[in-house]
Amino acid sequence: MKNILYIALTLCVGLGLMSSCAEEDSKYTVDLSGENSTAPTVSNPASGTADLSEDAAAEVFEVFEWVAADYGAPVAVTYVLKMDVNQDFSTATDLVTTEELLASPTVKQVNDGAIALGAATGEQLDLYFMVVSQINGVEESVLSGTEMVRTVTPYEVVIDYPTIYVPGAYQGWSPGAENGRLYSYDFNKQYAGVIRVIDAANPTGDVSFKVTPEPAWDLAWGGVLTAAGTGYTGDLDPSGGDFSVAPGVYAFSVDTDAMTIEMTKTDDWGLIGSATPGGWDNDTDLLYNGQLRVWEITVDLIEGEFKIRANDEWVSDYGDDNGDGTLEAGGANIAVSEAGNYTLQFDLTGLTYTMTKN
């Protein structure tokens, strides 16, 4: 069965000496089956191993050039260079969007995109590339070109994810502060992160905040949140007042295309033990680093032991049975053999941790 689109275009038809014009609707039939349409074709396909080097991060990874897609009608077309670690492009990220017939992603773009897709640093893997076309404003008009594959080894780097900000009473109303950032891990308009929304001056009172797209007050979104389950939902309103929520640690999900915000209460992690400032009686709160996706703290420790636990209670806790940097649920206390200032980072997805003496 043919995949047919019917497109109406409004053309400006000149009258006289171009002194005026009249609008005229022209309808076109676009066949996406391939019989009368052609997907963009890369004119310089390459394969084999490509170099990813941090020293060359700003350099062009590769220049992809293609022959224009042909829809059989005079339509405006946008092209997207997609990349994925999966050959079926089921998790593809958009590297470059353009109306031109070439794209020149940098080494950094490719490396960051590969890591965001789950590629392990220091390990060789195949990356798949494809150019797709779409008639501007017509989602059903996508034509996909043939795939290309390059073998690379990503290097370790802190990824510069797109960021939005959540200034509020819990962190001094400071847009751009380290505490209060959400990240777009897929490099789109959906942002996520975990924030402790608790005002130290009033730890049991409701907390006000806003959302800003930049680390400044030029534009700020607020509004009214509706309680939903263990959290809240609402819309981002540029003329709205402060958001207000009960104190707690929340997993945020913000969509700046749909202009929506969702918050769900989540675990609040901290250190406890004889090596920590609070001993075995009081937890020392960790902060969530959304860019690295770890819970972390820089803190003075004394010789002794510690564990990490959730929500100031012994329901969910982690230790290290073998002293190898791997976290085990309910595991052995982690030893601190020398007093000093330490930076601790805990990856509760990969169940690993690091402890670095500063």
GROMACS .gro file of C-alpha atoms in nm:
model
  358
    1MET     CA    1   0.000   0.000   0.000
    2LYS     CA    2   0.135   0.342  -0.088
    3ASN     CA    3   0.202   0.595   0.183
    4ILE     CA    4   0.038   0.909   0.045
    5LEU     CA    5   0.032   1.261   0.192
    6TYR     CA    6  -0.183   1.544   0.064
    7ILE     CA    7  -0.023   1.882   0.131
    8ALA     CA    8  -0.176   2.223   0.079
    9LEU     CA    9   0.069   2.509   0.024
   10THR     CA   10  -0.019   2.877   0.016
   11LEU     CA   11   0.169   3.052  -0.263
   12CYS     CA   12   0.203   3.423  -0.322
   13VAL     CA   13   0.126   3.487  -0.691
   14GLY     CA   14   0.260   3.815  -0.828
   15LEU     CA   15   0.027   4.061  -0.995
   16GLY     CA   16   0.144   4.329  -1.232
   17LEU     CA   17   0.496   4.448  -1.142
   18MET     CA   18   0.503   4.268  -0.803
   19SER     CA   19   0.320   4.564  -0.651
   20SER     CA   20   0.074   4.333  -0.483
   21CYS     CA   21   0.004   3.966  -0.450
   22ALA     CA   22  -0.282   3.729  -0.392
   23GLU     CA   23  -0.283   3.406  -0.197
   24GLU     CA   24  -0.347   3.092  -0.390
   25ASP     CA   25  -0.375   2.742  -0.236
   26SER     CA   26  -0.189   2.470  -0.424
   27LYS     CA   27  -0.236   2.106  -0.327
   28TYR     CA   28   0.033   1.843  -0.380
   29THR     CA   29   0.030   1.469  -0.346
   30VAL     CA   30   0.344   1.334  -0.181
   31ASP     CA   31   0.423   0.966  -0.217
   32LEU     CA   32   0.643   0.837   0.066
   33SER     CA   33   0.656   0.478  -0.059
   34GLY     CA   34   0.977   0.534  -0.253
   35GLU     CA   35   0.817   0.504  -0.598
   36ASN     CA   36   0.799   0.879  -0.650
   37SER     CA   37   1.003   1.005  -0.357
   38THR     CA   38   1.368   0.974  -0.261
   39ALA     CA   39   1.522   0.981   0.088
   40PRO     CA   40   1.835   1.187   0.146
   41THR     CA   41   2.141   0.996   0.024
   42VAL     CA   42   2.479   1.047   0.186
   43SER     CA   43   2.727   1.118  -0.092
   44ASN     CA   44   3.042   1.043   0.109
   45PRO     CA   45   2.955   0.741   0.326
   46ALA     CA   46   3.243   0.621   0.543
   47SER     CA   47   3.297   0.319   0.763
   48GLY     CA   48   3.566   0.175   0.983
   49THR     CA   49   3.733   0.321   1.291
   50ALA     CA   50   3.711   0.691   1.374
   51ASP     CA   51   3.919   0.870   1.636
   52LEU     CA   52   3.765   1.022   1.947
   53SER     CA   53   4.025   1.219   2.141
   54GLU     CA   54   3.974   1.478   2.411
   55ASP     CA   55   4.261   1.678   2.262
   56ALA     CA   56   4.058   1.705   1.940
   57ALA     CA   57   3.724   1.774   2.110
   58ALA     CA   58   3.660   2.099   1.921
   59GLU     CA   59   3.756   1.956   1.582
   60VAL     CA   60   3.511   1.818   1.326
   61PHE     CA   61   3.445   1.447   1.372
   62GLU     CA   62   3.334   1.405   1.013
   63VAL     CA   63   3.163   1.607   0.741
   64PHE     CA   64   2.843   1.431   0.636
   65GLU     CA   65   2.713   1.546   0.295
   66TRP     CA   66   2.398   1.425   0.125
   67VAL     CA   67   2.184   1.461  -0.184
   68ALA     CA   68   1.857   1.638  -0.112
   69ALA     CA   69   1.544   1.440  -0.045
   70ASP     CA   70   1.291   1.452  -0.327
   71TYR     CA   71   0.924   1.464  -0.226
   72GLY     CA   72   0.802   1.529  -0.579
   73ALA     CA   73   0.676   1.872  -0.475
   74PRO     CA   74   0.835   2.211  -0.400
   75VAL     CA   75   0.838   2.178  -0.021
   76ALA     CA   76   1.070   2.313   0.249
   77VAL     CA   77   1.268   2.030   0.409
   78THR     CA   78   1.461   1.996   0.734
   79TYR     CA   79   1.733   1.734   0.779
   80VAL     CA   80   1.846   1.564   1.101
   81LEU     CA   81   2.170   1.371   1.147
   82LYS     CA   82   2.082   1.101   1.398
   83MET     CA   83   2.317   0.881   1.599
   84ASP     CA   84   2.256   0.570   1.808
   85VAL     CA   85   2.437   0.284   1.978
   86ASN     CA   86   2.157   0.058   1.854
   87GLN     CA   87   2.135  -0.035   1.487
   88ASP     CA   88   1.757   0.002   1.489
   89PHE     CA   89   1.787   0.367   1.604
   90SER     CA   90   1.539   0.298   1.883
   91THR     CA   91   1.717   0.538   2.121
   92ALA     CA   92   1.866   0.777   1.866
   93THR     CA   93   1.982   1.125   1.957
   94ASP     CA   94   1.973   1.420   1.716
   95LEU     CA   95   2.328   1.541   1.652
   96VAL     CA   96   2.258   1.818   1.398
   97THR     CA   97   1.937   1.973   1.264
   98THR     CA   98   1.973   2.181   0.949
   99GLU     CA   99   1.816   2.287   0.621
  100GLU     CA  100   2.155   2.257   0.452
  101LEU     CA  101   2.289   1.947   0.276
  102LEU     CA  102   2.573   1.882   0.514
  103ALA     CA  103   2.647   1.848   0.885
  104SER     CA  104   2.979   1.873   1.067
  105PRO     CA  105   2.942   1.745   1.424
  106THR     CA  106   3.243   1.793   1.649
  107VAL     CA  107   3.432   1.518   1.826
  108LYS     CA  108   3.285   1.647   2.154
  109GLN     CA  109   2.928   1.627   2.022
  110VAL     CA  110   2.974   1.267   1.915
  111ASN     CA  111   3.155   1.166   2.234
  112ASP     CA  112   2.900   1.334   2.462
  113GLY     CA  113   2.612   1.188   2.263
  114ALA     CA  114   2.758   0.837   2.282
  115ILE     CA  115   2.801   0.860   2.660
  116ALA     CA  116   2.448   0.998   2.699
  117LEU     CA  117   2.325   0.693   2.507
  118GLY     CA  118   2.496   0.466   2.759
  119ALA     CA  119   2.832   0.401   2.593
  120ALA     CA  120   3.109   0.311   2.838
  121THR     CA  121   3.423   0.525   2.825
  122GLY     CA  122   3.743   0.350   2.725
  123GLU     CA  123   3.555   0.068   2.552
  124GLN     CA  124   3.524   0.029   2.175
  125LEU     CA  125   3.176   0.021   2.022
  126ASP     CA  126   2.989   0.081   1.697
  127LEU     CA  127   2.799   0.405   1.647
  128TYR     CA  128   2.526   0.421   1.385
  129PHE     CA  129   2.447   0.737   1.188
  130MET     CA  130   2.156   0.823   0.960
  131VAL     CA  131   2.025   1.133   0.784
  132VAL     CA  132   1.646   1.172   0.788
  133SER     CA  133   1.435   1.438   0.619
  134GLN     CA  134   1.100   1.591   0.705
  135ILE     CA  135   0.877   1.841   0.534
  136ASN     CA  136   0.867   2.141   0.766
  137GLY     CA  137   0.568   2.114   0.998
  138VAL     CA  138   0.456   1.773   0.868
  139GLU     CA  139   0.548   1.500   1.118
  140GLU     CA  140   0.423   1.220   0.893
  141SER     CA  141   0.667   1.310   0.615
  142VAL     CA  142   0.989   1.157   0.752
  143LEU     CA  143   1.214   0.981   0.500
  144SER     CA  144   1.512   0.787   0.637
  145GLY     CA  145   1.838   0.741   0.453
  146THR     CA  146   2.069   0.443   0.477
  147GLU     CA  147   2.265   0.384   0.796
  148MET     CA  148   2.639   0.439   0.839
  149VAL     CA  149   2.852   0.282   1.110
  150ARG     CA  150   3.174   0.402   1.270
  151THR     CA  151   3.375   0.222   1.538
  152VAL     CA  152   3.490   0.452   1.818
  153THR     CA  153   3.621   0.450   2.176
  154PRO     CA  154   3.461   0.728   2.385
  155TYR     CA  155   3.682   0.918   2.628
  156GLU     CA  156   3.576   1.008   2.980
  157VAL     CA  157   3.439   1.358   3.023
  158VAL     CA  158   3.187   1.552   3.226
  159ILE     CA  159   2.900   1.598   2.980
  160ASP     CA  160   2.772   1.950   2.936
  161TYR     CA  161   2.401   1.867   2.935
  162PRO     CA  162   2.146   2.141   2.856
  163THR     CA  163   2.041   2.289   3.190
  164ILE     CA  164   1.751   2.475   3.349
  165TYR     CA  165   1.735   2.610   3.702
  166VAL     CA  166   1.511   2.589   4.009
  167PRO     CA  167   1.579   2.890   4.235
  168GLY     CA  168   1.386   2.897   4.559
  169ALA     CA  169   1.377   2.961   4.933
  170TYR     CA  170   1.565   2.635   4.994
  171GLN     CA  171   1.885   2.773   4.829
  172GLY     CA  172   1.862   3.150   4.864
  173TRP     CA  173   1.662   3.222   4.547
  174SER     CA  174   1.977   3.194   4.338
  175PRO     CA  175   1.924   3.100   3.970
  176GLY     CA  176   2.237   2.925   3.849
  177ALA     CA  177   2.344   2.792   4.191
  178GLU     CA  178   2.487   2.440   4.193
  179ASN     CA  179   2.203   2.333   4.420
  180GLY     CA  180   1.894   2.361   4.200
  181ARG     CA  181   1.975   2.241   3.849
  182LEU     CA  182   1.790   2.009   3.612
  183TYR     CA  183   1.951   1.846   3.307
  184SER     CA  184   1.834   1.726   2.967
  185TYR     CA  185   2.005   1.387   2.944
  186ASP     CA  186   1.868   1.327   2.595
  187PHE     CA  187   1.958   1.678   2.473
  188ASN     CA  188   1.594   1.768   2.413
  189LYS     CA  189   1.340   1.978   2.600
  190GLN     CA  190   1.285   1.731   2.885
  191TYR     CA  191   1.480   1.800   3.203
  192ALA     CA  192   1.523   1.589   3.515
  193GLY     CA  193   1.703   1.584   3.847
  194VAL     CA  194   1.670   1.533   4.221
  195ILE     CA  195   1.657   1.833   4.455
  196ARG     CA  196   1.624   1.862   4.833
  197VAL     CA  197   1.352   2.125   4.861
  198ILE     CA  198   1.383   2.209   5.229
  199ASP     CA  199   1.429   2.559   5.370
  200ALA     CA  200   1.688   2.535   5.649
  201ALA     CA  201   1.534   2.843   5.815
  202ASN     CA  202   1.191   2.675   5.826
  203PRO     CA  203   1.247   2.299   5.775
  204THR     CA  204   0.884   2.199   5.835
  205GLY     CA  205   0.719   2.475   5.632
  206ASP     CA  206   0.611   2.480   5.268
  207VAL     CA  207   0.882   2.588   5.025
  208SER     CA  208   0.846   2.834   4.737
  209PHE     CA  209   1.043   2.822   4.412
  210LYS     CA  210   1.035   2.902   4.042
  211VAL     CA  211   1.191   2.755   3.726
  212THR     CA  212   1.417   2.958   3.495
  213PRO     CA  213   1.557   2.860   3.153
  214GLU     CA  214   1.875   3.061   3.219
  215PRO     CA  215   2.081   3.135   3.532
  216ALA     CA  216   1.908   3.475   3.558
  217TRP     CA  217   1.569   3.628   3.633
  218ASP     CA  218   1.498   3.751   3.278
  219LEU     CA  219   1.232   3.481   3.241
  220ALA     CA  220   1.086   3.275   3.525
  221TRP     CA  221   0.805   3.021   3.528
  222GLY     CA  222   0.567   2.969   3.819
  223GLY     CA  223   0.209   2.866   3.872
  224VAL     CA  224  -0.012   2.643   4.079
  225LEU     CA  225   0.078   2.280   4.152
  226THR     CA  226  -0.177   2.006   4.211
  227ALA     CA  227  -0.101   1.730   4.461
  228ALA     CA  228  -0.072   1.393   4.284
  229GLY     CA  229   0.027   1.076   4.467
  230THR     CA  230   0.352   1.148   4.651
  231GLY     CA  231   0.419   1.464   4.454
  232TYR     CA  232   0.276   1.737   4.235
  233THR     CA  233   0.194   1.823   3.875
  234GLY     CA  234   0.139   2.156   3.707
  235ASP     CA  235   0.206   2.390   3.417
  236LEU     CA  236   0.489   2.636   3.361
  237ASP     CA  237   0.338   2.986   3.347
  238PRO     CA  238   0.562   3.286   3.268
  239SER     CA  239   0.320   3.510   3.456
  240GLY     CA  240   0.254   3.265   3.741
  241GLY     CA  241   0.338   3.317   4.107
  242ASP     CA  242   0.580   3.107   4.306
  243PHE     CA  243   0.533   2.732   4.309
  244SER     CA  244   0.482   2.599   4.663
  245VAL     CA  245   0.533   2.244   4.793
  246ALA     CA  246   0.569   2.056   5.119
  247PRO     CA  247   0.934   2.014   5.222
  248GLY     CA  248   1.112   1.705   5.095
  249VAL     CA  249   1.344   1.554   4.838
  250TYR     CA  250   1.184   1.541   4.494
  251ALA     CA  251   1.261   1.388   4.156
  252PHE     CA  252   1.175   1.662   3.905
  253SER     CA  253   1.057   1.618   3.547
  254VAL     CA  254   1.014   1.940   3.346
  255ASP     CA  255   0.912   1.957   2.980
  256THR     CA  256   0.973   2.302   2.830
  257ASP     CA  257   0.795   2.207   2.507
  258ALA     CA  258   0.477   2.090   2.676
  259MET     CA  259   0.537   2.351   2.951
  260THR     CA  260   0.470   2.102   3.230
  261ILE     CA  261   0.631   2.013   3.562
  262GLU     CA  262   0.606   1.693   3.767
  263MET     CA  263   0.757   1.626   4.109
  264THR     CA  264   0.768   1.295   4.295
  265LYS     CA  265   0.904   1.245   4.645
  266THR     CA  266   1.210   1.024   4.649
  267ASP     CA  267   1.472   0.896   4.896
  268ASP     CA  268   1.688   1.141   5.088
  269TRP     CA  269   2.038   0.997   5.130
  270GLY     CA  270   2.293   1.076   5.398
  271LEU     CA  271   2.605   0.957   5.578
  272ILE     CA  272   2.596   0.811   5.927
  273GLY     CA  273   2.868   0.661   6.142
  274SER     CA  274   3.150   0.722   6.387
  275ALA     CA  275   3.364   0.889   6.118
  276THR     CA  276   3.098   1.149   6.029
  277PRO     CA  277   3.014   1.482   6.194
  278GLY     CA  278   2.688   1.344   6.333
  279GLY     CA  279   2.826   1.013   6.456
  280TRP     CA  280   2.579   0.726   6.471
  281ASP     CA  281   2.303   0.955   6.600
  282ASN     CA  282   2.254   1.211   6.319
  283ASP     CA  283   2.276   1.183   5.941
  284THR     CA  284   2.491   1.418   5.733
  285ASP     CA  285   2.292   1.498   5.419
  286LEU     CA  286   2.429   1.422   5.072
  287LEU     CA  287   2.347   1.640   4.771
  288TYR     CA  288   2.248   1.501   4.432
  289ASN     CA  289   2.483   1.602   4.149
  290GLY     CA  290   2.257   1.582   3.846
  291GLN     CA  291   2.535   1.635   3.593
  292LEU     CA  292   2.725   1.328   3.719
  293ARG     CA  293   2.409   1.151   3.846
  294VAL     CA  294   2.566   1.073   4.182
  295TRP     CA  295   2.498   1.162   4.546
  296GLU     CA  296   2.799   1.345   4.685
  297ILE     CA  297   2.949   1.546   4.968
  298THR     CA  298   3.277   1.710   5.061
  299VAL     CA  299   3.313   1.669   5.438
  300ASP     CA  300   3.559   1.642   5.724
  301LEU     CA  301   3.581   1.284   5.849
  302ILE     CA  302   3.767   1.137   6.144
  303GLU     CA  303   3.909   0.788   6.179
  304GLY     CA  304   3.618   0.548   6.211
  305GLU     CA  305   3.338   0.399   5.998
  306PHE     CA  306   3.029   0.505   5.809
  307LYS     CA  307   2.743   0.386   5.590
  308ILE     CA  308   2.490   0.565   5.373
  309ARG     CA  309   2.119   0.532   5.438
  310ALA     CA  310   1.791   0.673   5.311
  311ASN     CA  311   1.551   0.899   5.495
  312ASP     CA  312   1.732   0.900   5.832
  313GLU     CA  313   1.621   0.546   5.910
  314TRP     CA  314   1.749   0.188   5.889
  315VAL     CA  315   1.518   0.069   5.614
  316SER     CA  316   1.749   0.113   5.314
  317ASP     CA  317   2.124   0.138   5.362
  318TYR     CA  318   2.447   0.052   5.182
  319GLY     CA  319   2.794  -0.052   5.289
  320ASP     CA  320   3.093  -0.225   5.131
  321ASP     CA  321   3.150  -0.593   5.215
  322ASN     CA  322   3.482  -0.628   5.035
  323GLY     CA  323   3.636  -0.281   5.054
  324ASP     CA  324   3.643  -0.267   4.674
  325GLY     CA  325   3.432   0.041   4.602
  326THR     CA  326   3.118  -0.163   4.538
  327LEU     CA  327   2.804  -0.092   4.740
  328GLU     CA  328   2.601  -0.377   4.887
  329ALA     CA  329   2.258  -0.335   5.042
  330GLY     CA  330   2.300  -0.374   5.417
  331GLY     CA  331   2.674  -0.419   5.360
  332ALA     CA  332   2.963  -0.377   5.603
  333ASN     CA  333   3.062  -0.039   5.745
  334ILE     CA  334   3.304   0.158   5.526
  335ALA     CA  335   3.631   0.231   5.705
  336VAL     CA  336   3.805   0.568   5.725
  337SER     CA  337   4.164   0.500   5.825
  338GLU     CA  338   4.287   0.860   5.838
  339ALA     CA  339   4.113   1.181   5.942
  340GLY     CA  340   4.084   1.455   5.682
  341ASN     CA  341   3.867   1.633   5.431
  342TYR     CA  342   3.712   1.392   5.179
  343THR     CA  343   3.497   1.409   4.868
  344LEU     CA  344   3.256   1.115   4.856
  345GLN     CA  345   3.046   1.019   4.554
  346PHE     CA  346   2.786   0.742   4.547
  347ASP     CA  347   2.638   0.602   4.226
  348LEU     CA  348   2.318   0.432   4.341
  349THR     CA  349   2.244   0.306   3.990
  350GLY     CA  350   2.575   0.134   3.928
  351LEU     CA  351   2.619   0.068   4.304
  352THR     CA  352   2.973   0.204   4.321
  353TYR     CA  353   3.137   0.480   4.523
  354THR     CA  354   3.460   0.678   4.543
  355MET     CA  355   3.625   0.832   4.851
  356THR     CA  356   3.898   1.086   4.772
  357LYS     CA  357   4.108   1.261   5.037
  358ASN     CA  358   4.151   1.627   4.944
   0.00000   0.00000   0.00000
